[in-house]
Coordinates of N, CA, C and O in Angstrom, one line a residue:
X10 N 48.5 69.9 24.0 CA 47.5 69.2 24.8 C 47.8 67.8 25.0 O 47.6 67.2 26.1
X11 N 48.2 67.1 23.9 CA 48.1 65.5 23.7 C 49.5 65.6 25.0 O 49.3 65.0 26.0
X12 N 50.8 66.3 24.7 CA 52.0 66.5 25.4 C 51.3 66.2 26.8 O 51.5 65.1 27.1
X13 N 50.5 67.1 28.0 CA 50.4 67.4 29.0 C 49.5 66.0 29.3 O 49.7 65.7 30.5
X14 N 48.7 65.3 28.8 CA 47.9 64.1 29.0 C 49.1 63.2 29.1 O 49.0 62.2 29.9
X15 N 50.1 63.4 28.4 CA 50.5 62.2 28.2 C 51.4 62.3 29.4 O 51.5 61.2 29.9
X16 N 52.3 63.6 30.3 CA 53.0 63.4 31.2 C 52.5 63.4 32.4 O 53.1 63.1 33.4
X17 N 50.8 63.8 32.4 CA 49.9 62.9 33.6 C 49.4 61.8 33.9 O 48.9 61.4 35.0
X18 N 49.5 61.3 32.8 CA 49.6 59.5 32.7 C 51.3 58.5 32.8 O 51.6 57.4 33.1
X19 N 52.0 59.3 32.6 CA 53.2 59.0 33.1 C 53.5 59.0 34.4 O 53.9 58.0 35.0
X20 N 53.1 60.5 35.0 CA 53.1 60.5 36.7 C 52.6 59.8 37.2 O 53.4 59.4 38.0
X21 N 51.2 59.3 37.4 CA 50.0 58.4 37.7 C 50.9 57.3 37.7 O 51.1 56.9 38.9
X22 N 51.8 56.5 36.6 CA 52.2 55.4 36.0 C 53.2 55.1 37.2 O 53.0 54.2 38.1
X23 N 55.0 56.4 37.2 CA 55.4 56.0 38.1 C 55.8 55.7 39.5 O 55.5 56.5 40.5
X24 N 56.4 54.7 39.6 CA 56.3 54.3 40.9 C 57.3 55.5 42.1 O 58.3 56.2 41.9
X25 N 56.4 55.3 43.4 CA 57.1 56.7 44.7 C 58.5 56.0 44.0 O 58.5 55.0 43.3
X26 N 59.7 57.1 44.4 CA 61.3 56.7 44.7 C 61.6 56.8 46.2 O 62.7 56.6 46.7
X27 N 60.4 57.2 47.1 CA 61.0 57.3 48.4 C 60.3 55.9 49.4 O 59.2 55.4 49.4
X28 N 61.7 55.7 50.3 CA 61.0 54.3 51.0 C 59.7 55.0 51.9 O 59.7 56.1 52.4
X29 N 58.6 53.8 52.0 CA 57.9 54.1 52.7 C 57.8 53.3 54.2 O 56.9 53.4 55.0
X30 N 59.3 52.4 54.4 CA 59.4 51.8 55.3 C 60.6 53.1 56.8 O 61.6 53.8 56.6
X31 N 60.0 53.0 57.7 CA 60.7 53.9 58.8 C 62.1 53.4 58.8 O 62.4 52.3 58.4
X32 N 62.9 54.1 59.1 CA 64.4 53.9 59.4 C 64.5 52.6 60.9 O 63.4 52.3 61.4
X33 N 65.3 52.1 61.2 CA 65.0 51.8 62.6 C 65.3 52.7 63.7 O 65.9 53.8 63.4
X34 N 65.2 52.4 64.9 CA 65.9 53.5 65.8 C 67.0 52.9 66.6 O 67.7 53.7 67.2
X35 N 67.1 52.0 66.6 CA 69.2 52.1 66.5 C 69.8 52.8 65.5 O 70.8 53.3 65.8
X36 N 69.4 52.9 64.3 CA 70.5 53.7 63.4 C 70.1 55.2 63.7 O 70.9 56.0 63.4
X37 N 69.5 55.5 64.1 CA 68.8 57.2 64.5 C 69.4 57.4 65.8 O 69.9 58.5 66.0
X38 N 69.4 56.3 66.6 CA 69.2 56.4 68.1 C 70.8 56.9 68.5 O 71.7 56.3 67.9
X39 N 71.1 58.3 69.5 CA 72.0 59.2 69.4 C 72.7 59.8 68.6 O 73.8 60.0 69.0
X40 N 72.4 60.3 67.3 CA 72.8 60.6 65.9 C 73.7 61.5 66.3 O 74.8 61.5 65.8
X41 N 73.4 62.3 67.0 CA 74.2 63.7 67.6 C 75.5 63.4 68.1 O 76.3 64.1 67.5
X42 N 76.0 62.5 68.9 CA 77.2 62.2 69.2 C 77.5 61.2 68.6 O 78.6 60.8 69.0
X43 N 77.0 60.5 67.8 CA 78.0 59.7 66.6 C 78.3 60.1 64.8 O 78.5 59.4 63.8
X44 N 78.0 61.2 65.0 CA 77.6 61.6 63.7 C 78.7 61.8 63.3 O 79.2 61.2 62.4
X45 N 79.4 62.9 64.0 CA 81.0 63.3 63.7 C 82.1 61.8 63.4 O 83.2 61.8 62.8
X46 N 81.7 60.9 64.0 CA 82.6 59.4 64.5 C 82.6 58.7 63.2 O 83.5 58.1 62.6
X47 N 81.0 58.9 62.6 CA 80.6 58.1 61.5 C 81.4 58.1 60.1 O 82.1 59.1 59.9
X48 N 81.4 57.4 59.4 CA 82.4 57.6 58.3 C 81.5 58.0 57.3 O 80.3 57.7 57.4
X49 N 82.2 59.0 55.9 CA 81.4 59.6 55.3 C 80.4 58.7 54.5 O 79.3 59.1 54.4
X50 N 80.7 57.6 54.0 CA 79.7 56.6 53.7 C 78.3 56.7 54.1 O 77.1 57.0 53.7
X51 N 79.2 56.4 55.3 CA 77.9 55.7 56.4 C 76.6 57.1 56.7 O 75.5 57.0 57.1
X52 N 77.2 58.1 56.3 CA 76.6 59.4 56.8 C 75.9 60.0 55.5 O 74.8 60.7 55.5
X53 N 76.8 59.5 54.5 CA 75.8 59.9 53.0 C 74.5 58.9 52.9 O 73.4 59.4 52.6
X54 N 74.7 57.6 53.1 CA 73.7 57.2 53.1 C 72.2 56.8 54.1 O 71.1 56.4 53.7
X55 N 72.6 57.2 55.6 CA 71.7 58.0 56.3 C 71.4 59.0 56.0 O 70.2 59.2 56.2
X56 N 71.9 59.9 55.6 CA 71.2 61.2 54.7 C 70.2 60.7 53.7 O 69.0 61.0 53.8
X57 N 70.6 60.2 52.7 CA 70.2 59.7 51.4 C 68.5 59.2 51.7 O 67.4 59.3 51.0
X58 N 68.9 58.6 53.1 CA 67.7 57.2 53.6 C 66.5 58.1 53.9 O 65.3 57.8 53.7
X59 N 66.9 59.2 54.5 CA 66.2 60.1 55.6 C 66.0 61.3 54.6 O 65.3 62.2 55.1
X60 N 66.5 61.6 53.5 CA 65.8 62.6 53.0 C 64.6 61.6 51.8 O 63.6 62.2 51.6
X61 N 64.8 60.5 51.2 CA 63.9 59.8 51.0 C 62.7 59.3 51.7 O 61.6 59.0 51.1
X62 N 62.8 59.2 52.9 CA 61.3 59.7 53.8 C 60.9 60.6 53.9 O 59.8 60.6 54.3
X63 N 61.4 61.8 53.5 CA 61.0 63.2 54.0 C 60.2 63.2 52.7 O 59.1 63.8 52.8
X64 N 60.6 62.6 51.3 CA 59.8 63.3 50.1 C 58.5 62.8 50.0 O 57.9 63.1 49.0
X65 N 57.9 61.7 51.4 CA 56.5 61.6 51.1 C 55.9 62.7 52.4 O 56.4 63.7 52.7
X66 N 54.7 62.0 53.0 CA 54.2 62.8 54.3 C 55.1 62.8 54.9 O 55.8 61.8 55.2
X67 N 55.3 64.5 55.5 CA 56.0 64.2 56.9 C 55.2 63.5 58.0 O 55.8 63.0 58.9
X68 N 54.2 63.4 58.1 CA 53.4 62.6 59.3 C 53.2 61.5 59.6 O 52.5 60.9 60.4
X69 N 54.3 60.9 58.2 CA 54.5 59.6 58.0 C 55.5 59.4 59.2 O 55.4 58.5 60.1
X70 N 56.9 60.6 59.1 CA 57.7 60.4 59.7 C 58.1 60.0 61.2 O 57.4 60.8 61.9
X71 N 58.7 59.3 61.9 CA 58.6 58.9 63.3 C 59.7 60.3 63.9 O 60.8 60.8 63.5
X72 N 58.9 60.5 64.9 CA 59.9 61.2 66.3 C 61.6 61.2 65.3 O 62.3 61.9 64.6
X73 N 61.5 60.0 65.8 CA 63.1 59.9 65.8 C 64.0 60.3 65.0 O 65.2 60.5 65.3
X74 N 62.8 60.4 63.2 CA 63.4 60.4 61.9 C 63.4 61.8 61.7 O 64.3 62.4 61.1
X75 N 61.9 62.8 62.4 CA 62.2 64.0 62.1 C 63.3 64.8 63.2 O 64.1 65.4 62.6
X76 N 63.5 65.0 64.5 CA 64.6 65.0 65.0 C 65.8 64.7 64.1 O 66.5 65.7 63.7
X77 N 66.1 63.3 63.6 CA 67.3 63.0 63.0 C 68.2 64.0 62.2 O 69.4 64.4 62.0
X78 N 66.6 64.2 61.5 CA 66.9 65.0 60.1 C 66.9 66.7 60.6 O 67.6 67.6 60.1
X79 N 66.1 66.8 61.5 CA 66.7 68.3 61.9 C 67.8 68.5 62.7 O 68.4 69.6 62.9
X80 N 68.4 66.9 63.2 CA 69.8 67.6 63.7 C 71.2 67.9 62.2 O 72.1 68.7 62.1
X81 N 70.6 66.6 61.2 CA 71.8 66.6 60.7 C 71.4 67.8 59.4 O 72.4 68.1 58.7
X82 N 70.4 68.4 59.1 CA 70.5 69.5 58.2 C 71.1 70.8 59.1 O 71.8 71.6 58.4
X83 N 70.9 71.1 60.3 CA 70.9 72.1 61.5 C 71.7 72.0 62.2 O 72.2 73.2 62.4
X84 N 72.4 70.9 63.0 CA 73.0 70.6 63.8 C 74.3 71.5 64.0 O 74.8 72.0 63.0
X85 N 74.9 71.7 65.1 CA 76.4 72.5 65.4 C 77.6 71.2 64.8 O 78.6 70.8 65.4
X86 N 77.2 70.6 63.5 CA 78.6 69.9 63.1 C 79.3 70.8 62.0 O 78.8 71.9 61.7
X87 N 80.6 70.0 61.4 CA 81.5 70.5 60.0 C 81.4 72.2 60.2 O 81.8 72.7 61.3
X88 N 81.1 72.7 59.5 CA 81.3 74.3 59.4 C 80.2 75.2 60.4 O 80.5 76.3 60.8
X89 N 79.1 74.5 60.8 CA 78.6 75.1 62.1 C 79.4 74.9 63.7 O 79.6 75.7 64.7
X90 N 79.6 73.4 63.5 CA 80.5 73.8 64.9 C 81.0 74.9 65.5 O 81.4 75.9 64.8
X91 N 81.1 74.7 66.9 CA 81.8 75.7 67.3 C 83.2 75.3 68.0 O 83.7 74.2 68.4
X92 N 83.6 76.6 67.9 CA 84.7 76.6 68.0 C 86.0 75.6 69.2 O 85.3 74.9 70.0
X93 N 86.9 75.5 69.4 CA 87.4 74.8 70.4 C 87.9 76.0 71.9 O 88.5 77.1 71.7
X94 N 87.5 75.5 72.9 CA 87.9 76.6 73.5 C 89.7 77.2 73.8 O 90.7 76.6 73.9
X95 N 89.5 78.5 73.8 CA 90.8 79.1 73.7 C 91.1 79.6 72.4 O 92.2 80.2 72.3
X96 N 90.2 79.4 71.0 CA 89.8 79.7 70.3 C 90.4 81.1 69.9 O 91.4 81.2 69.2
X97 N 89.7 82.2 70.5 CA 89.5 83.6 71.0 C 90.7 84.0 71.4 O 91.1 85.0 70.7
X98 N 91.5 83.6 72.2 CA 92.7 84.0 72.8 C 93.7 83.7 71.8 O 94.7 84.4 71.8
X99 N 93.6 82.7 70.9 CA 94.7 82.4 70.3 C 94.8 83.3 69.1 O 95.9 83.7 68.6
X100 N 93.8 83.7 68.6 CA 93.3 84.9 67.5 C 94.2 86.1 68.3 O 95.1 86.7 67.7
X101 N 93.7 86.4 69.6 CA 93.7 87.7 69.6 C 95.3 88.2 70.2 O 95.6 89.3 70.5
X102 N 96.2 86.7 70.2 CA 97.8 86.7 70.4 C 97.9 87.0 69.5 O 98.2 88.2 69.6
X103 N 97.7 86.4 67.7 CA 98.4 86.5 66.8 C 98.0 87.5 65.9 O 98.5 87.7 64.8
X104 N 96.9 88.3 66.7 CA 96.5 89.6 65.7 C 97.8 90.7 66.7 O 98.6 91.5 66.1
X105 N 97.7 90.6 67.8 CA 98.9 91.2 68.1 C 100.3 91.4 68.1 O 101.0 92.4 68.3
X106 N 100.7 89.6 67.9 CA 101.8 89.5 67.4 C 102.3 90.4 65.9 O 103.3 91.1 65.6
X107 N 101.1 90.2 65.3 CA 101.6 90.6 64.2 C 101.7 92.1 64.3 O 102.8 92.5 64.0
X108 N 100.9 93.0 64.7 CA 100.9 93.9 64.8 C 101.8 94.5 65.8 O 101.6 95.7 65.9
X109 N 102.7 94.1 66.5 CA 103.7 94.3 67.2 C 104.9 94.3 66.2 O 105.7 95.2 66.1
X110 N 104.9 92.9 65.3 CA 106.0 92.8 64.2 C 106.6 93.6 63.6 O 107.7 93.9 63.4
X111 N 104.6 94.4 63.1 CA 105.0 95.3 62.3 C 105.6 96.5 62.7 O 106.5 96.9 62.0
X112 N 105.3 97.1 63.7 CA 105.8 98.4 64.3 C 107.5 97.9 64.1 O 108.2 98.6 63.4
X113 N 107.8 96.9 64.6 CA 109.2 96.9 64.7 C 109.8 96.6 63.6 O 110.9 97.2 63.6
X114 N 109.5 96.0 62.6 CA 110.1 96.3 61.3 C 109.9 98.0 60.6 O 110.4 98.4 59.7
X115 N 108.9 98.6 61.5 CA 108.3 99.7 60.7 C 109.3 100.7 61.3 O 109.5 101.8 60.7
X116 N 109.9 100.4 62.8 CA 111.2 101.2 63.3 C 112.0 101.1 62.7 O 112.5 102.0 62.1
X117 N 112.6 99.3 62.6 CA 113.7 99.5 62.0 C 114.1 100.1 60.7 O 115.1 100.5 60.1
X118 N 112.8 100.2 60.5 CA 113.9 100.5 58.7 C 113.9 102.1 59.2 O 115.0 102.5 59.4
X119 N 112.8 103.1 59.3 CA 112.8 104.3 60.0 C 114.0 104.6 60.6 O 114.2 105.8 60.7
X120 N 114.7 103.8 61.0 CA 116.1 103.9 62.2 C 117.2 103.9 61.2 O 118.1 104.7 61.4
X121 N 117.1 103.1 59.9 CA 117.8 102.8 59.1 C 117.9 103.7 58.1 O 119.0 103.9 57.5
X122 N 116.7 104.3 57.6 CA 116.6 105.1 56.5 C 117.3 106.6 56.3 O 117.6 107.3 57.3
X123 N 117.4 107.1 54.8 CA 118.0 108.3 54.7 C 117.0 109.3 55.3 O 115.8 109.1 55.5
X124 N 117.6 110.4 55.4 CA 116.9 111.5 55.8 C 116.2 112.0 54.6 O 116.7 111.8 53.5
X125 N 114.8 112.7 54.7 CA 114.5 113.4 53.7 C 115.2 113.9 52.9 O 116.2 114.5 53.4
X126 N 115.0 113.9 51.4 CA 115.3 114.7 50.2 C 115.5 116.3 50.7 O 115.0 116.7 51.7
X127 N 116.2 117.1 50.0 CA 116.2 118.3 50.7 C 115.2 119.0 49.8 O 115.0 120.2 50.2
X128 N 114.7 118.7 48.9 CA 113.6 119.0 48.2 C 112.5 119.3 48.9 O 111.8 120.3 48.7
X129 N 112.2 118.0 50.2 CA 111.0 118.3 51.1 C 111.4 119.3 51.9 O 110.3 119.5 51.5
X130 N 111.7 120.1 52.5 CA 111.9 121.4 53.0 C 110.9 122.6 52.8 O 110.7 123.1 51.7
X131 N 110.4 123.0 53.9 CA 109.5 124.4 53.1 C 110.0 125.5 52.7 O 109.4 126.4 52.2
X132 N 111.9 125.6 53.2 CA 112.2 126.8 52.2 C 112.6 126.4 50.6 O 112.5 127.3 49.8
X133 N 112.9 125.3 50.2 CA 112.7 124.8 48.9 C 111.8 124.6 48.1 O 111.9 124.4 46.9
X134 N 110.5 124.7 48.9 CA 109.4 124.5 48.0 C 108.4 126.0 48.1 O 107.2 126.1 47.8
X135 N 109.1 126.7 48.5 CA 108.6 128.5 48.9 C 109.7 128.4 47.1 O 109.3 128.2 46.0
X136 N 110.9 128.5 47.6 CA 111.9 128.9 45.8 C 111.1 128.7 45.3 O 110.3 129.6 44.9
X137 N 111.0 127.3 45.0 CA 109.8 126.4 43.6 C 108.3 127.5 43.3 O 107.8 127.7 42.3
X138 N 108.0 128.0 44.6 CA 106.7 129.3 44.4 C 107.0 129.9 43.6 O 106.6 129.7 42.4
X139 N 108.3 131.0 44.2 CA 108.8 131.6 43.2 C 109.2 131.6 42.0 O 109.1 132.4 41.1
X140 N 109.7 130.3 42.0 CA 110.2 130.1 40.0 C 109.2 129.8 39.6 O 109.2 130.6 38.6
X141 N 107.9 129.0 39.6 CA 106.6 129.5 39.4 C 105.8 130.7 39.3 O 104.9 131.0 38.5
X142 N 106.2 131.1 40.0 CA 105.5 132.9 39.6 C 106.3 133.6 38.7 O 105.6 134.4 38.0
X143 N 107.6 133.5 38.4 CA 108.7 134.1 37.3 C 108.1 133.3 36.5 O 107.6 134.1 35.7
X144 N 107.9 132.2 36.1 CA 107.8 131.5 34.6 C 106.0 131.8 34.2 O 105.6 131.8 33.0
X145 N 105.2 132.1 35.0 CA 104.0 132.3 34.9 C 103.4 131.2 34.3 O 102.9 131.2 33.2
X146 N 103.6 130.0 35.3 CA 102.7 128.9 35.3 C 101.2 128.8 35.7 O 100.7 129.2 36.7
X147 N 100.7 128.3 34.7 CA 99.8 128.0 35.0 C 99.0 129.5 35.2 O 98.5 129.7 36.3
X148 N 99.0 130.0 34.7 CA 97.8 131.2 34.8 C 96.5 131.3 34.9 O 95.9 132.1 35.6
X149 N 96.2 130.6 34.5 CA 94.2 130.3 34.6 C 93.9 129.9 36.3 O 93.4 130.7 37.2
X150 N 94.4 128.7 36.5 CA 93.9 128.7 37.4 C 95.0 128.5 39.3 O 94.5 128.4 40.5
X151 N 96.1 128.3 38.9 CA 97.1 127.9 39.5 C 98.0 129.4 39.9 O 97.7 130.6 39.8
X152 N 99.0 128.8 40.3 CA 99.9 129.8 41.2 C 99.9 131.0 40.8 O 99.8 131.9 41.6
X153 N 100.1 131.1 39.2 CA 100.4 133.0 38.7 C 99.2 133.5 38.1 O 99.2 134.4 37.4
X154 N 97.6 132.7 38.7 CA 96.0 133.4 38.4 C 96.0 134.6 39.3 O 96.8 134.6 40.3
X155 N 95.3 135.5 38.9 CA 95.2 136.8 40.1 C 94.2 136.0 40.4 O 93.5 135.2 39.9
X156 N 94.3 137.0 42.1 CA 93.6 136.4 43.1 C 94.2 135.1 43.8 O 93.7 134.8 44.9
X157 N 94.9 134.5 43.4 CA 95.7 133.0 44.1 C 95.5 132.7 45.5 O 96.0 133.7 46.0
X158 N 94.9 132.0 46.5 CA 95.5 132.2 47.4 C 95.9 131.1 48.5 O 95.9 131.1 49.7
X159 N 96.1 130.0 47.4 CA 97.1 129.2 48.3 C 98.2 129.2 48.2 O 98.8 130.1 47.5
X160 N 98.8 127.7 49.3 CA 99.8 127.8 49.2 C 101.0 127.7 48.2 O 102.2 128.1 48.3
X161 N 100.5 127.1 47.1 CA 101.5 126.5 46.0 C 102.2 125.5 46.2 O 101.5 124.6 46.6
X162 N 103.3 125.2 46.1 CA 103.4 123.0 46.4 C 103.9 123.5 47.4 O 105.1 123.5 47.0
X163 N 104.0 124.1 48.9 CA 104.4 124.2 50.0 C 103.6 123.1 50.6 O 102.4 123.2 50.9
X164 N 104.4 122.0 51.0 CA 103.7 121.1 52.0 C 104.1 120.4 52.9 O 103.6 119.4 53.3
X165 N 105.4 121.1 53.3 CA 106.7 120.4 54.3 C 106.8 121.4 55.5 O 106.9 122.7 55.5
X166 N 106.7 120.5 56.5 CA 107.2 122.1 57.7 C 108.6 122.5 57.2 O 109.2 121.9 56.4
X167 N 109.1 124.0 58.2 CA 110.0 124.2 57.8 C 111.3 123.5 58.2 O 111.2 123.0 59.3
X168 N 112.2 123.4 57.6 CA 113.6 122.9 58.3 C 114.2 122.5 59.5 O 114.9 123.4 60.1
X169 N 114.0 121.5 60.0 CA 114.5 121.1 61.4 C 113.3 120.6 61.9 O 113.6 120.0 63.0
X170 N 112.3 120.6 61.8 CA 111.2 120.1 62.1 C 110.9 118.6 62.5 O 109.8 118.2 62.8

């Protein structure tokens, strides 16, 4: 109890931190097209100034100061801007460039490469059935189960294909 008396006579005690004097309106006045120009200083501390008025009444605040401050928390600058035009087109060259690249590296080596294993063939992997069914693999539930009725590792068309 004594704790909570004592930090409501502290608040009472200290003094606002925010100015209660208005900004002027040359430093406000076109904020929007000099904001970008401004140097970061200069921009932290118009921030600084103007969110310090904001922390008493807003109805304290003038025209100019609340505008200011809804452009520069809101505004289309830094990561809301938009974009530069041609933007769009230059994306959608180099999503195709690349994707063009790729096909052609994806021929060349295709153009380049050995032919299948003769392993992949489906009369080689019909044999492999069979030597599976002679060894009686897998019985429970695989190739030599009665009833079977897939294929078994057949999964190549046949030859010449």
């Amino acid at each position: 109890m004594l704790r909570t008396q004592a930090t409501n006579v502290l608040r009472r005690a200290a003094p606002r931190a925010y100015s209660t004097q208005a900004l002027s309106n040359p430093t406000l006045k076109n904020i929007e097209k000099r904001w970008e120009g401004m140097p970061l200083q200069e921009q932290a501390d118009l921030w600084m100034a103007l969110r310090d008025r904001m922390k008493g009444s807003w109805s304290e605040l003038t025209l100019q100061e609340q505008k200011a401050a809804y452009w520069i928390a809101f505004g289309p600058h830094g990561p809301r801007a938009t974009d530069p035009p041609g933007t769009n087109a230059r994306i959608a060259w180099g999503v195709a460039l690349g994707v063009g690249a790729s096909i052609a590296i994806f021929a060349a080596i295709r153009a380049v490469a050995k032919p299948a294993p003769y392993t992949m063939t489906k009369e080689y992997q019909e044999e492999s059935n069979e030597f599976l069914l002679k060894q009686n693999a897998n019985p429970i539930t695989g190739i030599s189960s009665d009833g079977y009725t897939g294929k078994g590792v057949v999964q190549s068309p046949p030859k010449g294909n």
